Short mmCIF file of C-alpha atoms in Angstrom, two decimals:
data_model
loop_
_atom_site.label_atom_id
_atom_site.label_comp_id
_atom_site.label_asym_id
_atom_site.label_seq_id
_atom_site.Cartn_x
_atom_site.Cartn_y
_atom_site.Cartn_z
CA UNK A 279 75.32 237.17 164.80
CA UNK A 280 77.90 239.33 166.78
CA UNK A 281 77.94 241.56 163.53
CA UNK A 282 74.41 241.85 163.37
CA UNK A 283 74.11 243.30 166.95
CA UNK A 284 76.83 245.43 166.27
CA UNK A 285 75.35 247.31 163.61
CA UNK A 286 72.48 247.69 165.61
CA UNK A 287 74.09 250.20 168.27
CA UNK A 288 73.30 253.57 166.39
CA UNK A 289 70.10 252.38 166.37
CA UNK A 290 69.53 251.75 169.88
CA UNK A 291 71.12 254.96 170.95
CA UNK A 292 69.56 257.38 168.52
CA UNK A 293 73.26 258.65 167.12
CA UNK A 294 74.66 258.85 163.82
CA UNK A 295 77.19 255.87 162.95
CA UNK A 296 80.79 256.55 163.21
CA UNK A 297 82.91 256.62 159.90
CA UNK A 298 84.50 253.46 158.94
CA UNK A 299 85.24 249.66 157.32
CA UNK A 300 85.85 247.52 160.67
CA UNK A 301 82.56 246.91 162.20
CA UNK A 302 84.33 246.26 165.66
CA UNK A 303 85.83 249.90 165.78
CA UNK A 304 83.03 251.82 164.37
CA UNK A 305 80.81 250.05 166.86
CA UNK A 306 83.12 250.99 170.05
CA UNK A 307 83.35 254.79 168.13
CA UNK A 308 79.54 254.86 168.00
CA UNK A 309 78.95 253.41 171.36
CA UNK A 310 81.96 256.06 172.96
CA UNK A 311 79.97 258.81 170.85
CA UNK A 312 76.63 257.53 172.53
CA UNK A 313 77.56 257.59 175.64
CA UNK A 314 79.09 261.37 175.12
CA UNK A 315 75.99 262.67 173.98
CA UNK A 316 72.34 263.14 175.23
CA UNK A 317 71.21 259.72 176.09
CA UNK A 318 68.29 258.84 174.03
CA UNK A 319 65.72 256.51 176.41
CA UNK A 320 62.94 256.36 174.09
CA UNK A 321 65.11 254.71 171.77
CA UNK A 322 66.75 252.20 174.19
CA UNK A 323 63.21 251.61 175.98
CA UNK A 324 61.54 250.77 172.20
CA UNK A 325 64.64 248.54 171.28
CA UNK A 326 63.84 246.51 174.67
CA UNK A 327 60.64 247.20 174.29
CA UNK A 328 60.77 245.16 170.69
CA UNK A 329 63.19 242.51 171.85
CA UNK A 330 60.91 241.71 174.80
CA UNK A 331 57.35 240.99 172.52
CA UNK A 332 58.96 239.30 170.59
CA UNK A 333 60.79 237.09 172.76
CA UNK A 334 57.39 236.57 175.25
CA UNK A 335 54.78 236.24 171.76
CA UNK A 336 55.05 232.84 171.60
CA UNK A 337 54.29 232.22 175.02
CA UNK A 338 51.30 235.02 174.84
CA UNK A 339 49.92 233.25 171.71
CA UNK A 340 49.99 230.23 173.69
CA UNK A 341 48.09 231.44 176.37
CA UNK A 342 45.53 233.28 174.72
CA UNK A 343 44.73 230.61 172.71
CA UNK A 344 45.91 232.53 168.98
CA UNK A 345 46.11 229.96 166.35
CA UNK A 346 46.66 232.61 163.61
CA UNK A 347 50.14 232.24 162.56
CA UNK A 348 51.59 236.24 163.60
CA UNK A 349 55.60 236.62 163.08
CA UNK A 350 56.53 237.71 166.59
CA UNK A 351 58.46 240.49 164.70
CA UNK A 352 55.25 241.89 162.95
CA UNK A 353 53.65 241.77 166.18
CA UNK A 354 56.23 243.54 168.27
CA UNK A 355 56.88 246.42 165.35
CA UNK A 356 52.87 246.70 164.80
CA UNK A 357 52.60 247.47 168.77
CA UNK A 358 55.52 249.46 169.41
CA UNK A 359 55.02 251.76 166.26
CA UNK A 360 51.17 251.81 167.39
CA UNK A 361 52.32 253.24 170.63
CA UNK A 362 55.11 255.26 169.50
CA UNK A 363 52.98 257.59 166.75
CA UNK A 364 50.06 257.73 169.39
CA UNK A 365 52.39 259.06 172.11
CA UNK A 366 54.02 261.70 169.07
CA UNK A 367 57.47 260.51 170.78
CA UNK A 368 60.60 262.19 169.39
CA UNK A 369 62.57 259.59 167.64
CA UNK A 370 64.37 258.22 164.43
CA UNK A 371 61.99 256.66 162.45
CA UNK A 372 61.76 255.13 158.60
CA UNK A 373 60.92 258.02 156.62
CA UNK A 374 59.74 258.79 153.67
CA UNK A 375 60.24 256.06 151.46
CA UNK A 376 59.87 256.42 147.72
CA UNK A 377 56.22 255.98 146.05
CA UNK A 378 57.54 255.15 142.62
CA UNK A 379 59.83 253.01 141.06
CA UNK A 380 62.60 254.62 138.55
CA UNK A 381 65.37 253.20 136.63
CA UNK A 382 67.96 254.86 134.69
CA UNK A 383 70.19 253.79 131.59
CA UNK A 384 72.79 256.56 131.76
CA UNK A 385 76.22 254.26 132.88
CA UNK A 386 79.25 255.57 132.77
CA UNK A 387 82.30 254.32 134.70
CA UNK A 388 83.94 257.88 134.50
CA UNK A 389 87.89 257.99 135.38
CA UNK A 390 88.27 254.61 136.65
CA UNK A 391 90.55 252.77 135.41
CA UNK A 392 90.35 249.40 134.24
CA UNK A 393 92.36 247.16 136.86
CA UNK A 394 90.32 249.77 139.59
CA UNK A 395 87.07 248.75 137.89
CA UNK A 396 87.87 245.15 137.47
CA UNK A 397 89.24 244.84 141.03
CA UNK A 398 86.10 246.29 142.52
CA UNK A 399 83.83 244.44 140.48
CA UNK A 400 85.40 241.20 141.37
CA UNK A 401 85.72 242.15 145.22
CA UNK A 402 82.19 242.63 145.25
CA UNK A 403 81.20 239.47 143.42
CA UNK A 404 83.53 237.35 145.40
CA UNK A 405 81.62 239.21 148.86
CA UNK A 406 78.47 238.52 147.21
CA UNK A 407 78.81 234.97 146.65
CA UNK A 408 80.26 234.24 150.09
CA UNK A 409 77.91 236.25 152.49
CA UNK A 410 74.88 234.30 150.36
CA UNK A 411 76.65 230.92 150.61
CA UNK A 412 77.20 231.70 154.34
CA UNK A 413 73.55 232.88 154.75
CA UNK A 414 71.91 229.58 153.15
CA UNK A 415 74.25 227.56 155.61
CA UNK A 416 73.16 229.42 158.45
CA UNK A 417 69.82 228.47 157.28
CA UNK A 418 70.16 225.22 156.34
CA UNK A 419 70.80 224.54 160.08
CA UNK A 420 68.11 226.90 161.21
CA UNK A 421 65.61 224.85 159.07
CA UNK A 422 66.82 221.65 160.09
CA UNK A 423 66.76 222.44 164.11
CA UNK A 424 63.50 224.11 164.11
CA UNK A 425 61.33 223.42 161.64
CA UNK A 426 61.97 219.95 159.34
CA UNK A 427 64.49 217.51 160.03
CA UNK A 428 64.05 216.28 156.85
CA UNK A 429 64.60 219.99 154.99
CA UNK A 430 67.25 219.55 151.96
CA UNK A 431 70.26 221.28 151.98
CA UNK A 432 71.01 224.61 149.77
CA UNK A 433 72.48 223.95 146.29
CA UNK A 434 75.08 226.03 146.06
CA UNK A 435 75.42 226.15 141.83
CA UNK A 436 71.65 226.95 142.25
CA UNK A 437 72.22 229.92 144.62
CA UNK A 438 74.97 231.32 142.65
CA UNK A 439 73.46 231.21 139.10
CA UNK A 440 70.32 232.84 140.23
CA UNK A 441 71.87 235.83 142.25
CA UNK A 442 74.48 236.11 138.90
CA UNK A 443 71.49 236.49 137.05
CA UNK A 444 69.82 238.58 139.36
CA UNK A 445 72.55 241.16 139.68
CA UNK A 446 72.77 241.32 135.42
CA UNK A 447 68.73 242.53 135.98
CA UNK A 448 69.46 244.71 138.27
CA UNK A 449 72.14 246.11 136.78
CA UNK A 450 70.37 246.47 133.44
CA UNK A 451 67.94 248.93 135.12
CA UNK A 452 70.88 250.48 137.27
CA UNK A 453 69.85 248.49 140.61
CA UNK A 454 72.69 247.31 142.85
CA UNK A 455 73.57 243.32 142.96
CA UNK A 456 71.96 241.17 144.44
CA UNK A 457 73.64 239.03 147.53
CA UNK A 458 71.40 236.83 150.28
CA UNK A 459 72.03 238.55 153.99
CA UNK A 460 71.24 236.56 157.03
CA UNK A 461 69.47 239.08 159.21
CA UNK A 462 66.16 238.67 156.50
CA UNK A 463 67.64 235.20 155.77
CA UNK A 464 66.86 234.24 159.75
CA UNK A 465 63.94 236.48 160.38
CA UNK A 466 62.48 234.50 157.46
CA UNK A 467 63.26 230.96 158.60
CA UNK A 468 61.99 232.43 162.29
CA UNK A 469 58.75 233.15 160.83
CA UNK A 470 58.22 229.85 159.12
CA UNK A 471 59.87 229.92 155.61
CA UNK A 472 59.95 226.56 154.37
CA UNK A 473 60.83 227.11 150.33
CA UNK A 474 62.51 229.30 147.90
CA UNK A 475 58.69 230.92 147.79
CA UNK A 476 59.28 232.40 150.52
CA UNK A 477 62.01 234.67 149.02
CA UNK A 478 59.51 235.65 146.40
CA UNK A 479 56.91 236.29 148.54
CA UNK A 480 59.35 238.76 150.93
CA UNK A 481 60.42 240.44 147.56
CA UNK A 482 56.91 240.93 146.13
CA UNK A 483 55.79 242.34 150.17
CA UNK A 484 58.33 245.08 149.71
CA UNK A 485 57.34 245.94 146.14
CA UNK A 486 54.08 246.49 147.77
CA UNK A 487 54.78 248.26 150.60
CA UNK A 488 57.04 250.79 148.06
CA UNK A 489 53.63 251.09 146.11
CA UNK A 490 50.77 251.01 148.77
CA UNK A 491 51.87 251.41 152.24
CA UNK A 492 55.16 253.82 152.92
CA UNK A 493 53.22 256.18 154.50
CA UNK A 494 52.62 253.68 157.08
CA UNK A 495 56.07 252.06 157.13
CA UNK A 496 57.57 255.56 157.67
CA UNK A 497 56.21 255.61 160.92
CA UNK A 498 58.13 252.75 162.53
CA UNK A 499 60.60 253.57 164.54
CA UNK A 500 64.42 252.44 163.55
CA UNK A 501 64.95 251.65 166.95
CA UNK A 502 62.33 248.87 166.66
CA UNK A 503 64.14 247.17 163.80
CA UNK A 504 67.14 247.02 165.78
CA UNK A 505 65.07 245.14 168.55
CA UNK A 506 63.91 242.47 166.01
CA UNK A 507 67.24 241.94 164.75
CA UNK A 508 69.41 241.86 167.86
CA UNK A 509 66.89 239.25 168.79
CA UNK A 510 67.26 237.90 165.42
CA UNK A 511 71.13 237.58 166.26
CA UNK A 512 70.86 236.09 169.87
CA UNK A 513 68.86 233.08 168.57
CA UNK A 514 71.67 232.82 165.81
CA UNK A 515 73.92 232.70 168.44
CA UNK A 516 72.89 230.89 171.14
CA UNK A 517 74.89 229.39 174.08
CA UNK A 518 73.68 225.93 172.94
CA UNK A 519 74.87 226.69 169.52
CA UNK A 520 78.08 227.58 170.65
CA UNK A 521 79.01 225.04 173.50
CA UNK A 522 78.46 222.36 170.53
CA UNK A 523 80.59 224.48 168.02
CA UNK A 524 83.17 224.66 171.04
CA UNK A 525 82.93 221.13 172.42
CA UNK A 526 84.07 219.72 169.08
CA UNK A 527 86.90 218.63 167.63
CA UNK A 528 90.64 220.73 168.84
CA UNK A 529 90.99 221.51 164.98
CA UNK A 530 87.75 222.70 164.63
CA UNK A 531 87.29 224.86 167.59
CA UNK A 532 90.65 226.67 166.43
CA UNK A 533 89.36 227.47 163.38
CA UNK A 534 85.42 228.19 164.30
CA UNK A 535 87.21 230.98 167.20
CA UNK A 536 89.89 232.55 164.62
CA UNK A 537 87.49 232.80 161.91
CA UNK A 538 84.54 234.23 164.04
CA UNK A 539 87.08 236.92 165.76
CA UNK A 540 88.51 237.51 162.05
CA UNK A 541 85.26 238.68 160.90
CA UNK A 542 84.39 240.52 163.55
CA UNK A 543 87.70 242.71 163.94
CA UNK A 544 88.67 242.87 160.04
CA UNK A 545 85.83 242.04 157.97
CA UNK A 546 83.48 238.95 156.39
CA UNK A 547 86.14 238.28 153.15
CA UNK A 548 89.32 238.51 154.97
CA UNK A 549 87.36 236.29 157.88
CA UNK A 550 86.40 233.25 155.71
CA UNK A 551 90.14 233.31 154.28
CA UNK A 552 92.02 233.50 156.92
CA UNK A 553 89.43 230.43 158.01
CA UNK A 554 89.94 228.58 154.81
CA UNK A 555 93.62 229.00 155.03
CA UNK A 556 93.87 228.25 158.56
CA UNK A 557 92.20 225.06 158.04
CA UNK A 558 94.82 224.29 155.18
CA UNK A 559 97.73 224.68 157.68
CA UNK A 560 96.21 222.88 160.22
CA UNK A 561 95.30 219.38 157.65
CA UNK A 562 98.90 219.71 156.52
CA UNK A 563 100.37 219.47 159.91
CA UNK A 564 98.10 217.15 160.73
#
């Protein structure tokens, strides 16, 4: 959640993102840089903007009597993008996305060589594989608070074979791999997502909006993303969530801290490790 907001700060500002692997320092560079330059307000205003609909549509639906099911998020990025390109407001937006789909067969690993090829390969997988593993936890419990008690739990061989097999069809076309994230992972479970279809679904949506409607998305305003997931993180994160995590056991509230600051100050790998390994010491002194 804290990562998510992070990477949300160039965003918000209107600046380019500082240079860098840490996500802690290139925030504080970005945010130092922000503050340096010009002030953009008609970024900040349609990041609050964003975060507020969204955070006030359910009680709005409520009281205006809406039973068609909206995704507060579709709402808030329909009306602030509405506004935005009817104003003509000067500010990052989308873009031009592509109209076409193209794949390409000419591979060639160049002047690697084959321990740098085979480290990076496996460093990626190994990332892959966690962050989705991580993601379908985090929605596992998402599912379970909010909308099924009775949801089953991720199964983990199932996740891994189909993003392996995913990332060998993507790669056959020269796509990148394939990994689950948790910002779409939560905004998904948010708006209702109750089985694998709902992945499907998501992927088909932007299929079609690459084919039919990028002159449209190119209008929204970056800035409004951000909104939707900085909210997107603070209902990850809530202070609910984290006085249980907290008011566990002593072992586990070591290692929940440690881990958490680990992957926010080094990275997500080096995080879970120094979690997993952690944990290790901690049952052997134990």
């Amino acid at each position: 959640a804290v990562i998510i907001a992070l990477q949300q700060i160039p965003l918000v500002f209107g600046v380019t993102k500082a240079e860098g692997t840490h996500t802690i320092s290139v925030a504080f560079e970005t945010l130092s840089r922000a503050l340096t330059e010009k002030i953009h307000i008609a970024s900040i205003s349609i990041a609050f903007a964003t975060l507020t609909i969204k955070r006030l549509w359910p009680r709005i639906k409520k009281a205006a009597g809406i039973r068609i099911h909206l995704p507060a998020s579709i709402v808030a990025i329909t009306l602030v993008t509405t506004v935005t390109h009817f104003l003509s407001l000067d500010i990052d937006r989308i873009g031009e996305l592509p109209r076409q789909l193209s794949f390409t067969d000419n591979f060639s690993i160049g002047d690697i060589s084959p321990f740098s090829f085979a480290y990076a390969a496996i460093a990626i997988a190994l990332l892959g594989a966690i962050e989705s593993l991580l993601s379908a936890r985090v929605a596992d419990g998402m599912a379970h608070k909010e909308i099924d008690h009775e949801q089953r739990a991720h199964d983990p061989k199932k996740e891994l074979m189909g993003q392996g097999l995913a990332t060998i069809a993507s790669a056959c076309v020269g796509g990148l791999p394939a990994t689950g994230a948790i910002a779409r992972t939560s905004v998904n479970v948010h708006s209702g997502a109750r089985t694998r279809l709902a992945a499907i679904v998501h992927a088909l949506f932007l299929l079609a909006v690459v084919l039919f409607l990028a002159p449209i998305v190119s209008l929204i305003p970056t800035a409004a993303l951000a909104g939707v997931l900085i909210g997107t993180s603070l209902r990850i994160a809530n202070p609910q969530s984290v006085k249980e995590a907290l008011q566990s056991t002593y072992k586990f509230r070591i290692v929940y801290v440690v881990t958490a600051l680990a992957v926010v100050f080094i990275d997500l790998m080096w995080g879970v490790a120094i979690g997993i390994l952690l944990e290790k010491i901690l049952n052997k002194a134990r």
